[in-house]
Coordinates of C-alpha atoms and ligand atoms in Angstrom, one line a residue:
M23 CA -41.8 -49.7 57.8
P24 CA -41.4 -46.1 58.8
E25 CA -37.5 -45.1 58.8
L26 CA -36.0 -42.0 59.5
P27 CA -38.4 -39.5 56.7
E28 CA -41.3 -41.0 58.3
V29 CA -41.1 -40.9 61.5
E30 CA -39.4 -37.5 61.1
T31 CA -42.5 -36.0 59.2
V32 CA -44.6 -37.9 62.7
R33 CA -42.4 -36.2 64.4
R34 CA -43.1 -32.4 62.7
S35 CA -46.8 -32.7 62.2
L36 CA -47.4 -33.4 66.1
L37 CA -44.9 -30.7 66.6
Q38 CA -47.2 -28.5 65.6
V39 CA -49.9 -29.8 67.7
L40 CA -48.7 -31.5 71.0
P41 CA -46.9 -28.8 73.0
Q42 CA -48.0 -26.8 75.9
K43 CA -51.6 -29.4 75.7
K44 CA -51.9 -30.4 79.2
I45 CA -52.0 -34.3 79.4
E46 CA -55.7 -34.9 81.6
A47 CA -55.1 -39.0 81.7
V48 CA -52.9 -41.8 80.3
E49 CA -54.7 -45.3 79.2
I50 CA -52.1 -48.5 78.6
I51 CA -54.4 -50.3 77.0
T52 CA -52.2 -53.6 76.0
P53 CA -49.7 -53.3 78.6
G54 CA -47.8 -55.3 76.6
I55 CA -45.8 -52.4 73.9
L56 CA -44.3 -50.7 77.2
A57 CA -40.8 -51.8 78.1
L58 CA -39.6 -50.1 80.2
G59 CA -42.3 -48.4 83.2
N60 CA -45.7 -49.7 83.8
A61 CA -49.0 -48.4 84.0
A62 CA -49.5 -46.6 87.0
A63 CA -45.9 -44.2 85.8
F64 CA -47.9 -42.9 83.1
G65 CA -50.8 -42.1 84.6
A66 CA -48.7 -40.6 87.0
L67 CA -48.0 -37.9 84.0
A68 CA -51.6 -35.9 84.4
G69 CA -51.0 -32.7 85.2
S70 CA -47.8 -32.3 82.8
E71 CA -47.4 -31.1 79.2
I72 CA -45.7 -31.9 76.2
T73 CA -42.9 -30.2 76.0
D74 CA -41.2 -31.2 73.2
I75 CA -40.9 -34.0 70.9
G76 CA -37.2 -35.1 69.2
R77 CA -36.1 -37.7 67.4
R78 CA -33.3 -39.8 66.8
G79 CA -32.9 -42.4 64.5
K80 CA -36.0 -44.1 63.6
Y81 CA -36.9 -43.1 67.9
L82 CA -39.3 -40.9 68.9
M83 CA -38.6 -38.9 72.3
L84 CA -41.9 -37.4 73.6
H85 CA -40.4 -34.6 75.7
F86 CA -42.7 -34.0 79.7
G87 CA -40.2 -32.1 81.5
G88 CA -38.8 -32.3 84.3
G89 CA -36.0 -34.2 82.7
R90 CA -38.9 -37.0 82.3
M91 CA -39.4 -38.7 78.5
C92 CA -41.0 -41.1 76.5
V93 CA -39.2 -42.9 74.0
V94 CA -41.7 -44.5 70.8
H95 CA -40.1 -46.9 68.0
L96 CA -43.4 -47.5 66.0
R97 CA -41.1 -50.3 64.4
M98 CA -43.1 -52.5 61.5
T99 CA -47.1 -50.8 61.6
G100 CA -46.9 -48.1 64.9
K101 CA -48.9 -45.0 64.9
L102 CA -49.2 -42.2 66.4
L103 CA -52.6 -40.5 65.7
Y104 CA -53.0 -37.4 66.7
R105 CA -57.4 -36.6 66.8
G106 CA -58.8 -33.5 68.1
Q107 CA -61.2 -35.2 69.9
S108 CA -61.2 -38.1 71.8
E109 CA -62.9 -40.8 69.8
P110 CA -63.9 -44.4 70.7
L111 CA -61.0 -46.9 71.0
Q112 CA -61.4 -48.8 67.6
K113 CA -58.7 -52.3 67.3
H114 CA -55.3 -51.8 67.6
D115 CA -55.2 -48.6 70.2
H116 CA -52.5 -49.1 72.6
V117 CA -52.1 -46.5 74.3
R118 CA -54.3 -43.0 74.8
F119 CA -53.0 -40.5 76.0
G120 CA -56.2 -37.4 76.6
F121 CA -55.3 -33.9 76.8
A122 CA -57.3 -31.4 78.9
D123 CA -58.7 -29.5 76.1
G124 CA -60.1 -33.0 74.6
S125 CA -58.2 -34.1 71.9
E126 CA -55.8 -37.1 72.4
L127 CA -53.1 -38.4 71.3
V128 CA -53.6 -42.6 70.7
Y129 CA -50.5 -45.8 69.4
N130 CA -52.2 -47.8 67.1
D131 CA -50.2 -50.6 65.9
T132 CA -51.3 -53.5 64.1
R133 CA -48.8 -55.9 64.6
R134 CA -47.7 -54.7 67.5
F135 CA -44.1 -54.5 67.9
G136 CA -43.8 -50.9 68.4
R137 CA -42.7 -50.3 72.0
F138 CA -43.0 -47.9 74.7
W139 CA -39.9 -46.3 77.1
L140 CA -40.7 -43.9 80.2
C141 CA -37.5 -42.9 81.3
S142 CA -34.8 -40.2 81.7
E143 CA -33.5 -37.9 80.2
G144 CA -30.4 -38.5 81.0
D145 CA -30.1 -42.3 81.0
I146 CA -31.2 -43.9 77.8
S147 CA -29.6 -47.3 78.8
Q148 CA -32.6 -49.3 79.2
V149 CA -33.6 -48.2 75.4
S150 CA -32.3 -51.1 73.5
G151 CA -30.7 -49.8 70.5
L152 CA -30.5 -45.7 71.1
A153 CA -27.2 -46.2 72.8
T154 CA -25.6 -47.4 70.5
L155 CA -26.7 -45.3 67.7
G156 CA -24.4 -44.2 64.6
A157 CA -24.0 -40.5 63.1
E158 CA -27.8 -39.0 61.3
P159 CA -26.7 -38.6 57.8
L160 CA -28.4 -35.4 58.1
D161 CA -26.2 -33.8 61.1
D162 CA -22.6 -32.5 61.2
D163 CA -21.0 -35.4 62.4
F164 CA -22.0 -37.3 59.5
S165 CA -18.8 -37.4 56.7
V166 CA -17.2 -39.3 53.8
D167 CA -14.6 -39.0 56.3
Y168 CA -16.5 -40.6 59.3
W169 CA -18.5 -43.1 56.6
Q170 CA -15.6 -44.3 55.8
R171 CA -14.3 -44.9 59.0
Q172 CA -17.1 -47.1 59.8
T173 CA -16.6 -48.7 56.7
A174 CA -13.1 -49.5 57.4
R175 CA -14.2 -51.5 60.4
R176 CA -16.7 -53.5 58.7
R177 CA -14.6 -54.5 55.1
N178 CA -16.1 -57.7 54.5
A179 CA -19.6 -57.2 55.6
R180 CA -21.3 -56.1 52.7
I181 CA -22.8 -52.1 51.7
K182 CA -26.0 -53.3 51.9
A183 CA -26.1 -55.3 55.8
V184 CA -23.6 -52.1 55.9
L185 CA -26.6 -49.2 55.4
L186 CA -29.5 -51.2 57.2
D187 CA -27.2 -51.3 60.5
Q188 CA -28.5 -48.7 63.3
Q189 CA -24.8 -48.1 64.6
V190 CA -22.9 -47.4 62.1
V191 CA -25.8 -45.1 60.2
A192 CA -29.0 -44.2 62.3
G193 CA -31.9 -44.4 60.3
L194 CA -32.1 -45.8 56.9
G195 CA -34.4 -49.2 56.7
N196 CA -34.7 -51.6 53.3
I197 CA -36.7 -48.5 51.1
Y198 CA -33.9 -46.2 51.2
A199 CA -30.8 -48.3 51.0
D200 CA -31.9 -49.7 48.0
E201 CA -32.4 -46.4 46.8
V202 CA -29.2 -44.8 48.9
L203 CA -27.6 -48.2 46.3
F204 CA -28.8 -47.3 43.4
R205 CA -28.5 -43.2 43.4
A206 CA -24.2 -44.0 44.3
G207 CA -24.7 -46.9 41.6
V208 CA -22.6 -49.4 44.0
H209 CA -24.0 -53.1 43.6
P210 CA -26.0 -53.8 46.6
E211 CA -23.9 -57.3 47.3
R212 CA -21.0 -55.2 46.6
R213 CA -18.3 -55.8 50.1
T214 CA -17.4 -52.4 51.8
G215 CA -13.6 -53.0 51.4
S216 CA -13.7 -53.0 47.7
L217 CA -15.5 -49.3 47.5
T218 CA -13.6 -47.0 46.0
E219 CA -13.2 -43.7 47.0
E220 CA -15.2 -42.1 44.9
E221 CA -17.7 -45.0 45.8
N222 CA -18.3 -43.7 48.7
V223 CA -17.9 -40.0 48.4
R224 CA -21.2 -40.9 46.1
L225 CA -22.8 -42.9 48.6
A226 CA -21.9 -40.6 51.5
A227 CA -23.6 -37.5 49.3
A228 CA -27.2 -40.0 48.1
M229 CA -28.6 -40.7 52.5
R230 CA -28.4 -36.8 52.7
D231 CA -30.1 -35.9 49.0
I232 CA -32.8 -38.9 49.6
L233 CA -33.5 -38.6 53.3
Q234 CA -34.1 -35.3 53.1
D235 CA -35.7 -35.3 49.3
A236 CA -38.0 -37.7 51.5
I237 CA -38.1 -35.6 54.3
S238 CA -39.9 -33.0 51.8
K239 CA -41.4 -35.2 50.6
R240 CA -43.3 -36.3 53.3
G241 CA -42.0 -40.1 53.7
T242 CA -43.1 -43.1 52.0
T243 CA -46.4 -44.7 52.1
F244 CA -46.9 -48.5 51.3
R245 CA -49.2 -49.6 52.9
D246 CA -49.6 -47.9 57.3
Y247 CA -47.4 -45.5 57.2
V248 CA -49.4 -41.9 58.2
D249 CA -48.3 -38.8 59.9
G250 CA -49.6 -38.0 63.4
N251 CA -52.7 -36.1 60.8
N252 CA -53.7 -39.1 59.7
Q253 CA -52.1 -38.1 56.2
R254 CA -50.1 -40.6 53.5
G255 CA -46.6 -39.5 52.5
S256 CA -45.9 -39.4 49.0
Y257 CA -42.5 -39.9 48.9
Q258 CA -43.8 -43.5 46.7
E259 CA -44.3 -41.5 43.8
H260 CA -40.3 -40.7 44.0
L261 CA -39.2 -44.2 44.1
Q262 CA -36.5 -46.0 41.6
V263 CA -36.5 -49.5 42.2
F264 CA -37.5 -50.1 45.5
Q265 CA -39.9 -53.3 45.3
K266 CA -39.9 -52.5 41.0
A267 CA -38.1 -56.0 40.5
G268 CA -39.3 -56.9 36.9
Q269 CA -40.4 -53.3 36.2
Q270 CA -37.4 -50.2 33.6
C271 CA -34.6 -48.5 35.4
P272 CA -35.9 -45.3 35.0
R273 CA -32.3 -44.6 34.0
C274 CA -30.6 -47.1 31.5
G275 CA -33.9 -49.3 30.7
A276 CA -32.4 -52.8 32.1
T277 CA -34.9 -54.8 34.4
I278 CA -34.7 -54.1 37.6
E279 CA -33.9 -57.7 39.5
R280 CA -34.8 -58.2 43.0
I281 CA -31.8 -60.4 45.5
R282 CA -31.6 -61.6 48.8
V283 CA -28.9 -59.8 50.9
A284 CA -28.4 -60.5 54.8
G285 CA -31.8 -61.7 55.0
R286 CA -34.0 -59.1 53.3
S287 CA -34.7 -58.1 50.4
S288 CA -32.9 -55.7 47.9
C289 CA -34.0 -53.9 44.1
F290 CA -31.1 -53.0 42.1
C291 CA -30.7 -52.2 38.3
P292 CA -27.7 -55.0 36.9
Q293 CA -26.5 -52.3 34.2
C294 CA -26.4 -49.7 36.6
Q295 CA -25.0 -51.4 39.5
Q296 CA -22.5 -53.8 39.0
P297 CA -20.9 -56.4 41.3
E298 CA -17.2 -56.7 41.9
Ligands
LIG321 ZN1 -30.1 -48.8 34.7

């Protein structure tokens, strides 16, 4: 599932090619992808341009000027792919923006969990989950202080679940939550109320450092993820514990274990990340 670094990499890759391209037609192949807006409303975008591309957490925003935007969530297997020239539709292509210069932006999604919302920039209330997102770890308003205020309200929650809670921190998923916990030396089942000040400082720093590093490596590709130019990421070569159960911890040599926490698989080192 694309997480903050992958979605940010998609944004940056599309920002290199899409702005100032005039939309000629928007084709909705699978109406079920549209959570807000219908084929006619998308069709009415013809004649406008994609003026800018934003991101918040794991959501992308395509801005069209005039206060209109399309919010996209890629969920499990969604891909926004730019093609320099129009190609025949492929299996799992669900939405196509055709541009006046013959190029196109296609939304492809094997599992079809991704969603599009056509809305006004001033009203995101109907985009599920967007208005309630927590702070972005790479933004200035994210601090140890912010993190501690958030965890103070969830003292009995397990840290892994809190890292995955988009209302606390926007953008982390299973890959980066496991990597953050390893970097900070915190066991995934720890209750946030048991964390020391020092551990909270380490967690906040690990969130920033790992996300920044993963963006610079253009995200993690296991199976599906590619950017807007169909390029794979390379952070999978830098992962320390995620999906490495049974392998040696790169720090201490102990065997990495896998457990389930908050319904999600969690990989960690039993030596470097001690339980309470
Ligand atoms: Zn270790």
